[in-house]
Short mmCIF file of C-alpha atoms in Angstrom, two decimals:
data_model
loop_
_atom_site.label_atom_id
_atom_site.label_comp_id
_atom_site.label_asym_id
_atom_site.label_seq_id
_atom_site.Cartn_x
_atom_site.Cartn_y
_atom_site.Cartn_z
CA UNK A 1 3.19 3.05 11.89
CA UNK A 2 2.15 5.89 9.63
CA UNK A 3 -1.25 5.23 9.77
CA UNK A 4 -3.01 9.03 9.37
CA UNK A 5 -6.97 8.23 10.05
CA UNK A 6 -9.53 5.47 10.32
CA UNK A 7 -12.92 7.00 10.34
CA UNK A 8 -16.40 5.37 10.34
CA UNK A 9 -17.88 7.86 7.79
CA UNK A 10 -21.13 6.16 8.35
CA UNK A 11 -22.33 3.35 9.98
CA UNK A 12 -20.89 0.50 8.33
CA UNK A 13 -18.59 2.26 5.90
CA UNK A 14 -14.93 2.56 6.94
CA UNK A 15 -12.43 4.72 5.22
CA UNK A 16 -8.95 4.92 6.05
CA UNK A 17 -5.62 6.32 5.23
CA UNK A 18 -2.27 5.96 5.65
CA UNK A 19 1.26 7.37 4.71
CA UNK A 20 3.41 4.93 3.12
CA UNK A 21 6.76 5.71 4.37
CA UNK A 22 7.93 2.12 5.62
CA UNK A 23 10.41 0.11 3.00
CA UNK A 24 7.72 -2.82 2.55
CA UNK A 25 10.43 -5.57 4.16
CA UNK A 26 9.10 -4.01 7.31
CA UNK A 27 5.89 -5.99 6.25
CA UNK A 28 7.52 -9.29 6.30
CA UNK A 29 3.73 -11.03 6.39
CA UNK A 30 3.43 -9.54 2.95
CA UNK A 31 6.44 -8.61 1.79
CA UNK A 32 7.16 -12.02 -0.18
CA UNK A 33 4.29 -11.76 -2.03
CA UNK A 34 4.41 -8.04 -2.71
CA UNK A 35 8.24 -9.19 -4.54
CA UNK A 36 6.54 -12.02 -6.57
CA UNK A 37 4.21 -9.29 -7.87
CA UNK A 38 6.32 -6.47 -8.63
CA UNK A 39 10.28 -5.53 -8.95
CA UNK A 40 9.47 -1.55 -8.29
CA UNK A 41 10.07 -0.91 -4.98
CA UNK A 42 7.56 1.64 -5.30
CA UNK A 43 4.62 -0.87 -6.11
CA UNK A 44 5.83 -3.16 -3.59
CA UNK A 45 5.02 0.04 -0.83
CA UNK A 46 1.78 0.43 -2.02
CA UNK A 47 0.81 -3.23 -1.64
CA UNK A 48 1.68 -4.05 1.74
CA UNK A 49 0.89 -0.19 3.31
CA UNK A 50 -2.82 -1.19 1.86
CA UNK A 51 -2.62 -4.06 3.68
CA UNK A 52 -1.54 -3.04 6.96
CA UNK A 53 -4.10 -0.54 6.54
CA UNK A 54 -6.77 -2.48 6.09
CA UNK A 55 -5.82 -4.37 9.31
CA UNK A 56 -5.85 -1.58 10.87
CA UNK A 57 -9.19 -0.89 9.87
CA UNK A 58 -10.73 -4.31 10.84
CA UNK A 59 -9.36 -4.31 14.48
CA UNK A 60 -6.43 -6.54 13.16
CA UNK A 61 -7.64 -9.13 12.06
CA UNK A 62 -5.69 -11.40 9.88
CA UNK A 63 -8.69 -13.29 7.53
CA UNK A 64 -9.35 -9.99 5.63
CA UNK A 65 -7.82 -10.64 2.40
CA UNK A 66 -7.91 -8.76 -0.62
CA UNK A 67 -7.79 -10.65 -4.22
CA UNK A 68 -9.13 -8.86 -7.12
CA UNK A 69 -11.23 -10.18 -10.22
CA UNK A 70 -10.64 -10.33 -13.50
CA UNK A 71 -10.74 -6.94 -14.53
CA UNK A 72 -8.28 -5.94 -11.75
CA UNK A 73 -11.33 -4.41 -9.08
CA UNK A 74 -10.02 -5.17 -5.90
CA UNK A 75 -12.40 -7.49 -3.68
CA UNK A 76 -12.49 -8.90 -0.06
CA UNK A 77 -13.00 -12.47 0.02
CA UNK A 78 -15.77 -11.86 3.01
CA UNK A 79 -17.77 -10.13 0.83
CA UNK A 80 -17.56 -6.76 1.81
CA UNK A 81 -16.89 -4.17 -0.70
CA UNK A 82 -13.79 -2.37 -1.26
CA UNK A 83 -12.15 0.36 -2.77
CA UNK A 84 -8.34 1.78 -3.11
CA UNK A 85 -6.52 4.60 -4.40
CA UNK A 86 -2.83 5.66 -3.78
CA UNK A 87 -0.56 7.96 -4.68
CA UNK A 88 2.69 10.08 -4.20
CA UNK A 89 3.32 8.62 -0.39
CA UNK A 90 -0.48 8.16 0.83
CA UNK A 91 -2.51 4.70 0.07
CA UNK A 92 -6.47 5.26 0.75
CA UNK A 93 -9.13 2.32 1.52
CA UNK A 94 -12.71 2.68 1.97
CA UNK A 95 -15.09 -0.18 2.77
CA UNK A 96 -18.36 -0.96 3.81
CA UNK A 97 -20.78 -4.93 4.28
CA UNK A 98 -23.42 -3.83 2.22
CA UNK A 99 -23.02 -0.49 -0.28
CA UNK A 100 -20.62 -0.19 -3.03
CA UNK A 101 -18.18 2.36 -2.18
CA UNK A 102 -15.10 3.89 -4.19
CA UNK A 103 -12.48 5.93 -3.14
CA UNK A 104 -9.40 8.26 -4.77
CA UNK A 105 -6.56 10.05 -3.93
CA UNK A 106 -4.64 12.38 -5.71
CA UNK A 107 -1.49 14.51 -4.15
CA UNK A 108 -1.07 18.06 -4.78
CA UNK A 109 0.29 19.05 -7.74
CA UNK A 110 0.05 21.83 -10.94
CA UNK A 111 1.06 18.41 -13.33
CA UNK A 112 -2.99 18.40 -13.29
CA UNK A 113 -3.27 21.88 -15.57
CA UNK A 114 -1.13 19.56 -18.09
CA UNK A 115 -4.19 17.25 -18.16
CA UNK A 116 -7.24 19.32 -17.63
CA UNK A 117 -8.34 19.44 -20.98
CA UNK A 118 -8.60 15.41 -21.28
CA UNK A 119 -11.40 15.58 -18.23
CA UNK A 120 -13.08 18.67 -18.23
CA UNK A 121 -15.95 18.89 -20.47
CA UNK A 122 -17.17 22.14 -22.11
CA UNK A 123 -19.84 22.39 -19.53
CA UNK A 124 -18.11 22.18 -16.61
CA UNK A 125 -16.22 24.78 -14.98
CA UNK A 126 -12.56 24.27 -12.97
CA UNK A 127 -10.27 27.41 -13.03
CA UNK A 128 -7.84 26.61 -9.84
CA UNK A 129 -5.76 23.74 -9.32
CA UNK A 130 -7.73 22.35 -6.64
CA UNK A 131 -11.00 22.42 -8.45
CA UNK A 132 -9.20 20.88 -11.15
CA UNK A 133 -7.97 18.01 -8.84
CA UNK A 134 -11.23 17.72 -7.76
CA UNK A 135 -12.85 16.81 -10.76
CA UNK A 136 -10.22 14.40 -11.79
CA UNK A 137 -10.67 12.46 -8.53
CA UNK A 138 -14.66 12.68 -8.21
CA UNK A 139 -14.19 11.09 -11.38
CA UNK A 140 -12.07 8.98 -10.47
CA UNK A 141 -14.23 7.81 -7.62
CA UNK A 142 -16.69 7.52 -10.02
CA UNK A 143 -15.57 5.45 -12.41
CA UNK A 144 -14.80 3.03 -9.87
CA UNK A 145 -18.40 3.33 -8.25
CA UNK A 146 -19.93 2.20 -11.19
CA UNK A 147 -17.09 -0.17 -13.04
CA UNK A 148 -19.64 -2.45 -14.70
CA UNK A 149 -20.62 0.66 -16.68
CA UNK A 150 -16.64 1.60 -17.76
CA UNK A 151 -17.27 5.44 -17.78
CA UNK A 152 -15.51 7.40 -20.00
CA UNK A 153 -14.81 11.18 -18.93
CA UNK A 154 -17.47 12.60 -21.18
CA UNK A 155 -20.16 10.60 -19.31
CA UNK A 156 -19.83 12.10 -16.06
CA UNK A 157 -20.12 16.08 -14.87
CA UNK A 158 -19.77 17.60 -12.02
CA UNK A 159 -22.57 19.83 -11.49
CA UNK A 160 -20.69 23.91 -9.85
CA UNK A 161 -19.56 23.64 -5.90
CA UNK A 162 -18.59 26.48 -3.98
CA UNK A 163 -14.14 25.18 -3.41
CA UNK A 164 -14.13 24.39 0.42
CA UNK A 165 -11.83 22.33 2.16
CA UNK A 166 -14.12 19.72 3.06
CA UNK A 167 -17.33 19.36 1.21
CA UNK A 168 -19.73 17.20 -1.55
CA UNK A 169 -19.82 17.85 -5.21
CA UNK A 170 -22.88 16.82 -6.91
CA UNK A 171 -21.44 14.61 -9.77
CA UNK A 172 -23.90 12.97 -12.56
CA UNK A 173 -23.53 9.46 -14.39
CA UNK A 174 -24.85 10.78 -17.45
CA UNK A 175 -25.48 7.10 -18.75
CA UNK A 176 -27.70 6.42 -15.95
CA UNK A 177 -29.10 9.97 -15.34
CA UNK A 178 -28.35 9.54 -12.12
CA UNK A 179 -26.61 11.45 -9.47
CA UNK A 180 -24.09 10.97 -6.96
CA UNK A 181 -22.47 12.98 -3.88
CA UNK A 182 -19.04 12.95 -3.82
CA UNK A 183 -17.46 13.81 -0.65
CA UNK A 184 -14.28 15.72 -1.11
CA UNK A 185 -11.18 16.87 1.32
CA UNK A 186 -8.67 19.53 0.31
CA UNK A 187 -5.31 19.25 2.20
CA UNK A 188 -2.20 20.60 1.34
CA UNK A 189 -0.34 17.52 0.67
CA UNK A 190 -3.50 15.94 -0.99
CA UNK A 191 -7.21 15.68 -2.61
CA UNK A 192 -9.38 12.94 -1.80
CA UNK A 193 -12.76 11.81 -3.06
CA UNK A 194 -14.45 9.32 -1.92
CA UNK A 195 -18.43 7.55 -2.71
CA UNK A 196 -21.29 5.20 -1.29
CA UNK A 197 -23.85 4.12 -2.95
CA UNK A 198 -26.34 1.57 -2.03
#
């Protein structure tokens, strides 16, 4: 199994990731469903790899389930809350009993400079392609963070960072006023973001 890290980033938050590499029949305990949902192949991946994930992140147990409500936010039916993100070959999860968490992944590419202008405001300041990943994905992570509020990109900034390849950026919900530290990780395959809030 593929599974890349689960890390206890605090307490009782959990955030894990893994490499989906597996054809998703080798999931056979989710594999049915994953075809009911979706013809692509691709989508099929990402549903079980989540889910294998996430029982690897709960000491395998089976009653973890994920469902999702209306507006498509993923939710575990114990009440804990969760958050995932995939993309080109990696599926993230982060979750925690009692904060609200949020979590995205983005993998390395220059397709972001395509894009940049649709994110960036005029007060914010990304010249390299990792600093431009990185404020996609805080945003990202902070959309999902606060859904009930349905960001747009103009209502959140990211406040300058010094481009490490592990660090926080400082990242404002400028409906709220409020502020937010984003944890970031730069890898060469990847950018991840990922939130807590309580």
């Amino acid at each position: 199994m593929p599974l890349l890290s689960v890390t206890h980033i605090q307490q009782f938050v959990i955030l894990g990731l893994w490499e989906m590499t597996e054809h998703p029949s080798e999931f056979p305990e989710w594999y049915e469903e994953a075809c009911r949902r979706y013809r692509a192949e691709g989508r099929q991946r990402e549903y079980v790899c989540v889910r294998a994930l996430l029982r690897q992140m709960t000491d395998n147990d089976p009653s973890w389930t994920i469902s999702h409500e209306q507006n498509g936010k993923p939710i575990l039916q114990n009440g804990w809350d969760i958050s995932i993100s995939h993309t080109k070959g990696i599926c993230s999860v982060i979750i925690s009993p009692d904060q609200t968490v949020a979590v995205d992944i983005e993998y390395m590419s220059n397709r972001v400079e395509k894009i940049a202008h649709k994110f960036i405001r005029q007060d914010e300041t990304a010249d390299t392609i990792e600093e431009k990943l990185i404020h996609w994905s805080a945003k990202e992570t902070m959309y999902k963070l606060y859904s009930d509020d349905r960001l747009g990109f103009e209502d959140m900034r990211l406040l300058p960072f010094t481009l490490q390849k592990q660090g926080v950026v400082l990242t404002e919900n400028l409906r709220r006023s409020t502020t937010v530290e984003v944890s970031y990780e730069i890898t060469p395959s990847y950018v991840l973001t990922y939130a807590v809030r309580s």
